[in-house]
């Protein structure tokens, strides 16, 4: 029987821990039909941070030990927002305890670890979700629907990119983010978002030819240090892709794209129309429809509004705009709705695993001179 | 003594009631130093709506009678989100009961009613705020600081607009929005936002010449009705303004600007630089600084990030973007912070009254052939 | 009988002299049906400049005395591109000699001088044109047609601006441009363009309330000089306007708008649609049509192409873009075509005079506290 | 000895023939130091078209036989603007006659034919140029200089595209453009532009992995015909590239990109800055410079002006904008200037041949599953 309330536990109080907290707190206001999320417990390796977060985000209790949270029988739902080397252990423990699990992306540093997580969740029958928040945007939901409905005609090409610049400065020191024990570099961190978006819009990718490279090969060992350490993970990944449906495209992931803070976007065209989107203007979608009055030929900049569900849950009037935390709210509300319905809203662990397969295929391709690798 | 918690009561469950609920729920997560807002009671003339809203927004109780809320001694803070003909009675009652009051704009249909509200609040010493949410945008806070710091040099001109299209269709029927008992038309509804923004950035307006007109003079009495009713409030207002600091500008309010959903913006220039902003891209601010390398002459599109407080309370990474509800969260957090500090963050009732004076002066000017009216 | 060839004479070799030369040289290639323009003579007060220009622009001969040109019986057409204090004398002489006259704007420093020019041309029956080049843009021709065809429904409002920054720096010295003997300041220089554009699109202006001000009241007498001279002409003009057709609008002219190089544009809306244009992107026109699929609501950015005459005379393929000199070519071709057909393509001297009346009315209004002045 | 005048002959009166005519007619006005171009002869397979063009473009004579033009001893310069299957024969004849030759791109259908042309020109010592007009843009000249001067730091990545939609409609019939005797499809037609632009900005390309595909595999044999013909040339080409300088990038050519008329552009980034450009807004260049005030972080939209040579030859004031025909004028003026100086301005036949090598390498790569092919 579906529960009317779900007790939430969040592991981690950093960037994503906070984003999850905002989202759970707002979910019911925007989505009246989901179970009521109850802010039950927040855990962090630093007990003081956990206590502070509990106060600030309105959780009933906190712990410095994530196992307290996972083992608490009152908890229904676990959000894992810790560094990705920790995801597997936490997720497996939560699954074993029968919790529904939301895990930030990427699922884990290696494909085999991720596969273990997929299998464990499936075996236990819990609902899972992975933090591919950007596709929760109402404009992307509409884009997907338009494509599926044939409004673009036969799709002929795609280009996707997720580029930011947080690693662009060669003077930026070595960080956990580029520790190879955490898995690949930008192709996992940002690449998984744009690969996931491509799949969301257009379906599976059949093959890749990829060039995955480290651009800044040495970084200061510490901030301001004159000692350097070699960088062993990738800074830029460029992919030629073929989709299973037959058309091709390109995908890029890049964390040294100087000046870009959130260039996550795509262009897709078909025989009858085109769409263009960038997260830099997340409340807009550019649409071109062939065959109109030639004198009026051009792209239309569609602005988000209540005619683009689930925008209306946030605001009844168009043009008021959603922000990042609203996308995260949609994500969490759909996760909770999935728990209620018994059917994951997605992207679930399985989908995250499929995305990771593309990541691994790209790396394999790159090692062979960008030879074609089937997925 | 400043309270660690503040018990919140919201009157109204519509567009703005919901926005207030979102905002109070998120305020502490984004602003850790404010008093904890406690969702205490929500009231609506429809008791069922109130009960539903209480469940959805997490309020402890609800009522079909706003007086229950105002008279509840547990309530510290009252948010008034009802139609503006009701503001005065509710606000005066809340003030009389010693509550701090947030009221949606415009404060009331008439200047004298608003003045009564200002005086009552002052006499009682409660903290007030009025819902001019758009100026809570981090990009506008920065704009104001840049202007104040002289980064634009001597200001030479301003042009502001708030245009939408929700009344553009002559077939749209008569609604409460155009009932003259609610006060003026677009100049109060949208004009107050852009007048408030102009004052926020540049200080008081000294005089206006204005053309305030009804464009669609008859509307169907009801949806689809062939009977029409005359429209007695304005659809478009155009103002020439002189600021107290000496420079001039133009301001427009327009609710029949076909195709526009949120064209609320401005351009301001000085001898050393210029700024341009539109709420249609609320996470961007265009800045031109004179005197650089001529070869690189152009406007810079600044993207919002944690370097623009209080963005960082919502997200530690730049480029992730705030939405409308986040602006409302800043507004409510500042209101609560003002209660804690004993000093209104503004815009308070007094400021709303000053804005309304400009509105009334514009209407007076228009009646005299747009003759100059001092404020 | 219409001539197959027209012998061209240009007076002045500066900014506009060169623009006319480019235009006459390209006109026949873009407009095969006009008379063949023959580069006959170019005159400049500096005979050496005239000789150099003749060589560079392909004129048969040159002179240091403009009267040589006006008195040469071989010349059919005279282009006057000198400072506007000189226009009247030259134009009257050319008209007296039976030449068709193109004169740069503004026609002359005073309304009465302009009226003399209008009358002289009419009496002699020569074809005239004035250099309002921006309205020659194919995108503006389309805009005008769309408005005339009712594609925007009933027009409800207009806002126009022509702002640049060539006078924005208080350290920029006094120049001929601000010598009051040349007539008003920005309202004549840039204001005439946007007033002309408003008339081109929407018809006559019936009244104005205007604020016309000098912002930088003293300027260095010379470059780098510590001595200053008072500025007696306007830097910014802001107008509330009422069109004869009944709707209102605003118009601004500004040459101290720091950072702007060519912000000449407008927005116009009606009950069924809207248009927006800026010369900063002169090959684009934004169009919104009400009543479409709400999910696709937004402005379409139309790109120029051969479907927008007379673009096709320059290029058979869309998206290749016209530049400023191409607009000037259209202008001159239409002038020559007008000579051939015996009917001025416009804007002719009469239209320039009508524009100047609005300029003068604005100045008169400003002197009376922006009181309404009928035109 | 350098000639003061150069007698021009153009072969072809279509799209490019006209563009050359415009350009030669305007070249001296914009570039006073080049030899005077004299419009001598124009030839077209259709003698009537040639005669008409001679009249319209101001040529002294015309011919229905291009050999008349090539064999005319008075002709100094030959522009070849015919279909590319004809380029080789015409160019070799012109070279043999000692003419300087400008040829539209691509040079010829095959690499070996192009090589013959390169060798013939070198042997004869004539000056050559090929119609890569877009890189003549002042904004691209500046971009190249900025890159060369290290203003972007170490280059880390590039992405270029040239996409249009003139073949996007499956109902568009078979045309000469897709006759394989003319060489490859879009990769030669549009790809050569963006490959040339990449080389212009960043130097030689060392290797490619490419996917070059025919998307619309059958087209009507004729307009409206129900009979179809197989399409044997490519519609889309996607390349992963490595530049000789070590960094990588992507390049796309696409003539089925629905809705695009001139999406020719690039983004390039380095450790210290980034540039972005699209021909859709050819008078703008976006520039990001790292290390400024973080509060002002963003891309600057630089507008073209006389500070960007050779813009000033066309207009002394910024913001007035160049169009396509102006770019062509720069191209032709540089060609004539190169003849005067004895040193090709480029891109010459040799450069066109280098570009074609990349085209051929991409096709070869695609045939091998996008395996890496060195150039």
PDB file of N, CA and C in Angstrom, chain C residues 162-169 177-178 184-190 219 231 233-237 253-258:
ATOM      1  N   UNK C 162      16.621  56.421 -30.961  1.00  0.00           N
ATOM      2  CA  UNK C 162      17.897  56.442 -31.673  1.00  0.00           C
ATOM      3  C   UNK C 162      18.924  56.990 -30.704  1.00  0.00           C
ATOM      4  N   UNK C 163      19.746  56.079 -30.228  1.00  0.00           N
ATOM      5  CA  UNK C 163      20.743  56.457 -29.231  1.00  0.00           C
ATOM      6  C   UNK C 163      22.121  56.005 -29.679  1.00  0.00           C
ATOM      7  N   UNK C 164      23.073  56.892 -29.542  1.00  0.00           N
ATOM      8  CA  UNK C 164      24.478  56.578 -29.799  1.00  0.00           C
ATOM      9  C   UNK C 164      25.289  57.220 -28.675  1.00  0.00           C
ATOM     10  N   UNK C 165      26.585  57.083 -28.743  1.00  0.00           N
ATOM     11  CA  UNK C 165      27.364  57.619 -27.625  1.00  0.00           C
ATOM     12  C   UNK C 165      28.511  58.535 -28.043  1.00  0.00           C
ATOM     13  N   UNK C 166      28.454  59.055 -29.260  1.00  0.00           N
ATOM     14  CA  UNK C 166      29.607  59.814 -29.732  1.00  0.00           C
ATOM     15  C   UNK C 166      29.841  61.119 -28.987  1.00  0.00           C
ATOM     16  N   UNK C 167      28.870  61.561 -28.173  1.00  0.00           N
ATOM     17  CA  UNK C 167      29.058  62.786 -27.376  1.00  0.00           C
ATOM     18  C   UNK C 167      29.042  62.477 -25.874  1.00  0.00           C
ATOM     19  N   UNK C 168      29.130  61.204 -25.511  1.00  0.00           N
ATOM     20  CA  UNK C 168      28.887  60.856 -24.098  1.00  0.00           C
ATOM     21  C   UNK C 168      29.974  61.342 -23.147  1.00  0.00           C
ATOM     22  N   UNK C 169      31.167  61.533 -23.661  1.00  0.00           N
ATOM     23  CA  UNK C 169      32.291  61.830 -22.766  1.00  0.00           C
ATOM     24  C   UNK C 169      32.376  63.338 -22.516  1.00  0.00           C
ATOM     25  N   UNK C 177      29.348  70.055 -34.558  1.00  0.00           N
ATOM     26  CA  UNK C 177      28.099  69.341 -34.372  1.00  0.00           C
ATOM     27  C   UNK C 177      27.209  70.001 -33.307  1.00  0.00           C
ATOM     28  N   UNK C 178      27.851  70.709 -32.375  1.00  0.00           N
ATOM     29  CA  UNK C 178      27.058  71.321 -31.314  1.00  0.00           C
ATOM     30  C   UNK C 178      27.035  72.846 -31.433  1.00  0.00           C
ATOM     31  N   UNK C 184      19.189  72.518 -33.913  1.00  0.00           N
ATOM     32  CA  UNK C 184      19.149  71.792 -32.648  1.00  0.00           C
ATOM     33  C   UNK C 184      20.218  70.697 -32.611  1.00  0.00           C
ATOM     34  N   UNK C 185      20.319  70.046 -31.451  1.00  0.00           N
ATOM     35  CA  UNK C 185      21.330  69.016 -31.275  1.00  0.00           C
ATOM     36  C   UNK C 185      20.844  67.643 -31.683  1.00  0.00           C
ATOM     37  N   UNK C 186      20.813  66.746 -30.706  1.00  0.00           N
ATOM     38  CA  UNK C 186      20.522  65.349 -31.014  1.00  0.00           C
ATOM     39  C   UNK C 186      19.126  65.175 -31.609  1.00  0.00           C
ATOM     40  N   UNK C 187      18.200  66.012 -31.215  1.00  0.00           N
ATOM     41  CA  UNK C 187      16.831  65.792 -31.719  1.00  0.00           C
ATOM     42  C   UNK C 187      16.771  65.977 -33.236  1.00  0.00           C
ATOM     43  N   UNK C 188      17.664  66.842 -33.766  1.00  0.00           N
ATOM     44  CA  UNK C 188      17.725  66.986 -35.220  1.00  0.00           C
ATOM     45  C   UNK C 188      18.613  65.907 -35.831  1.00  0.00           C
ATOM     46  N   UNK C 189      19.728  65.613 -35.160  1.00  0.00           N
ATOM     47  CA  UNK C 189      20.714  64.710 -35.751  1.00  0.00           C
ATOM     48  C   UNK C 189      20.219  63.258 -35.755  1.00  0.00           C
ATOM     49  N   UNK C 190      19.863  62.768 -34.587  1.00  0.00           N
ATOM     50  CA  UNK C 190      19.377  61.386 -34.497  1.00  0.00           C
ATOM     51  C   UNK C 190      17.850  61.336 -34.404  1.00  0.00           C
ATOM     52  N   UNK C 219      31.786  72.036 -22.336  1.00  0.00           N
ATOM     53  CA  UNK C 219      32.757  71.125 -22.946  1.00  0.00           C
ATOM     54  C   UNK C 219      34.057  71.892 -23.180  1.00  0.00           C
ATOM     55  N   UNK C 231      27.564  74.488 -23.770  1.00  0.00           N
ATOM     56  CA  UNK C 231      26.876  73.745 -24.835  1.00  0.00           C
ATOM     57  C   UNK C 231      25.447  74.261 -24.924  1.00  0.00           C
ATOM     58  N   UNK C 233      23.134  73.223 -27.348  1.00  0.00           N
ATOM     59  CA  UNK C 233      22.161  72.339 -28.011  1.00  0.00           C
ATOM     60  C   UNK C 233      21.900  71.124 -27.135  1.00  0.00           C
ATOM     61  N   UNK C 234      20.840  70.415 -27.455  1.00  0.00           N
ATOM     62  CA  UNK C 234      20.364  69.298 -26.652  1.00  0.00           C
ATOM     63  C   UNK C 234      21.170  68.019 -26.859  1.00  0.00           C
ATOM     64  N   UNK C 235      21.302  67.248 -25.760  1.00  0.00           N
ATOM     65  CA  UNK C 235      21.975  65.944 -25.787  1.00  0.00           C
ATOM     66  C   UNK C 235      20.975  64.788 -25.766  1.00  0.00           C
ATOM     67  N   UNK C 236      19.857  65.037 -25.146  1.00  0.00           N
ATOM     68  CA  UNK C 236      18.826  63.992 -25.028  1.00  0.00           C
ATOM     69  C   UNK C 236      17.468  64.635 -25.253  1.00  0.00           C
ATOM     70  N   UNK C 237      16.633  63.942 -26.004  1.00  0.00           N
ATOM     71  CA  UNK C 237      15.238  64.379 -26.164  1.00  0.00           C
ATOM     72  C   UNK C 237      14.341  63.179 -25.905  1.00  0.00           C
ATOM     73  N   UNK C 253      15.743  60.444 -28.471  1.00  0.00           N
ATOM     74  CA  UNK C 253      16.982  60.662 -29.218  1.00  0.00           C
ATOM     75  C   UNK C 253      18.051  60.996 -28.191  1.00  0.00           C
ATOM     76  N   UNK C 254      19.228  60.431 -28.366  1.00  0.00           N
ATOM     77  CA  UNK C 254      20.224  60.522 -27.295  1.00  0.00           C
ATOM     78  C   UNK C 254      21.606  60.288 -27.891  1.00  0.00           C
ATOM     79  N   UNK C 255      22.501  61.260 -27.739  1.00  0.00           N
ATOM     80  CA  UNK C 255      23.862  61.015 -28.250  1.00  0.00           C
ATOM     81  C   UNK C 255      24.876  60.900 -27.122  1.00  0.00           C
ATOM     82  N   UNK C 256      24.368  60.741 -25.916  1.00  0.00           N
ATOM     83  CA  UNK C 256      25.248  60.495 -24.773  1.00  0.00           C
ATOM     84  C   UNK C 256      24.904  59.152 -24.121  1.00  0.00           C
ATOM     85  N   UNK C 257      24.404  58.206 -24.908  1.00  0.00           N
ATOM     86  CA  UNK C 257      24.015  56.915 -24.333  1.00  0.00           C
ATOM     87  C   UNK C 257      25.225  55.986 -24.374  1.00  0.00           C
ATOM     88  N   UNK C 258      25.985  56.096 -23.342  1.00  0.00           N
ATOM     89  CA  UNK C 258      27.291  55.443 -23.263  1.00  0.00           C
ATOM     90  C   UNK C 258      27.226  53.958 -23.641  1.00  0.00           C
TER      91      UNK C 258
END
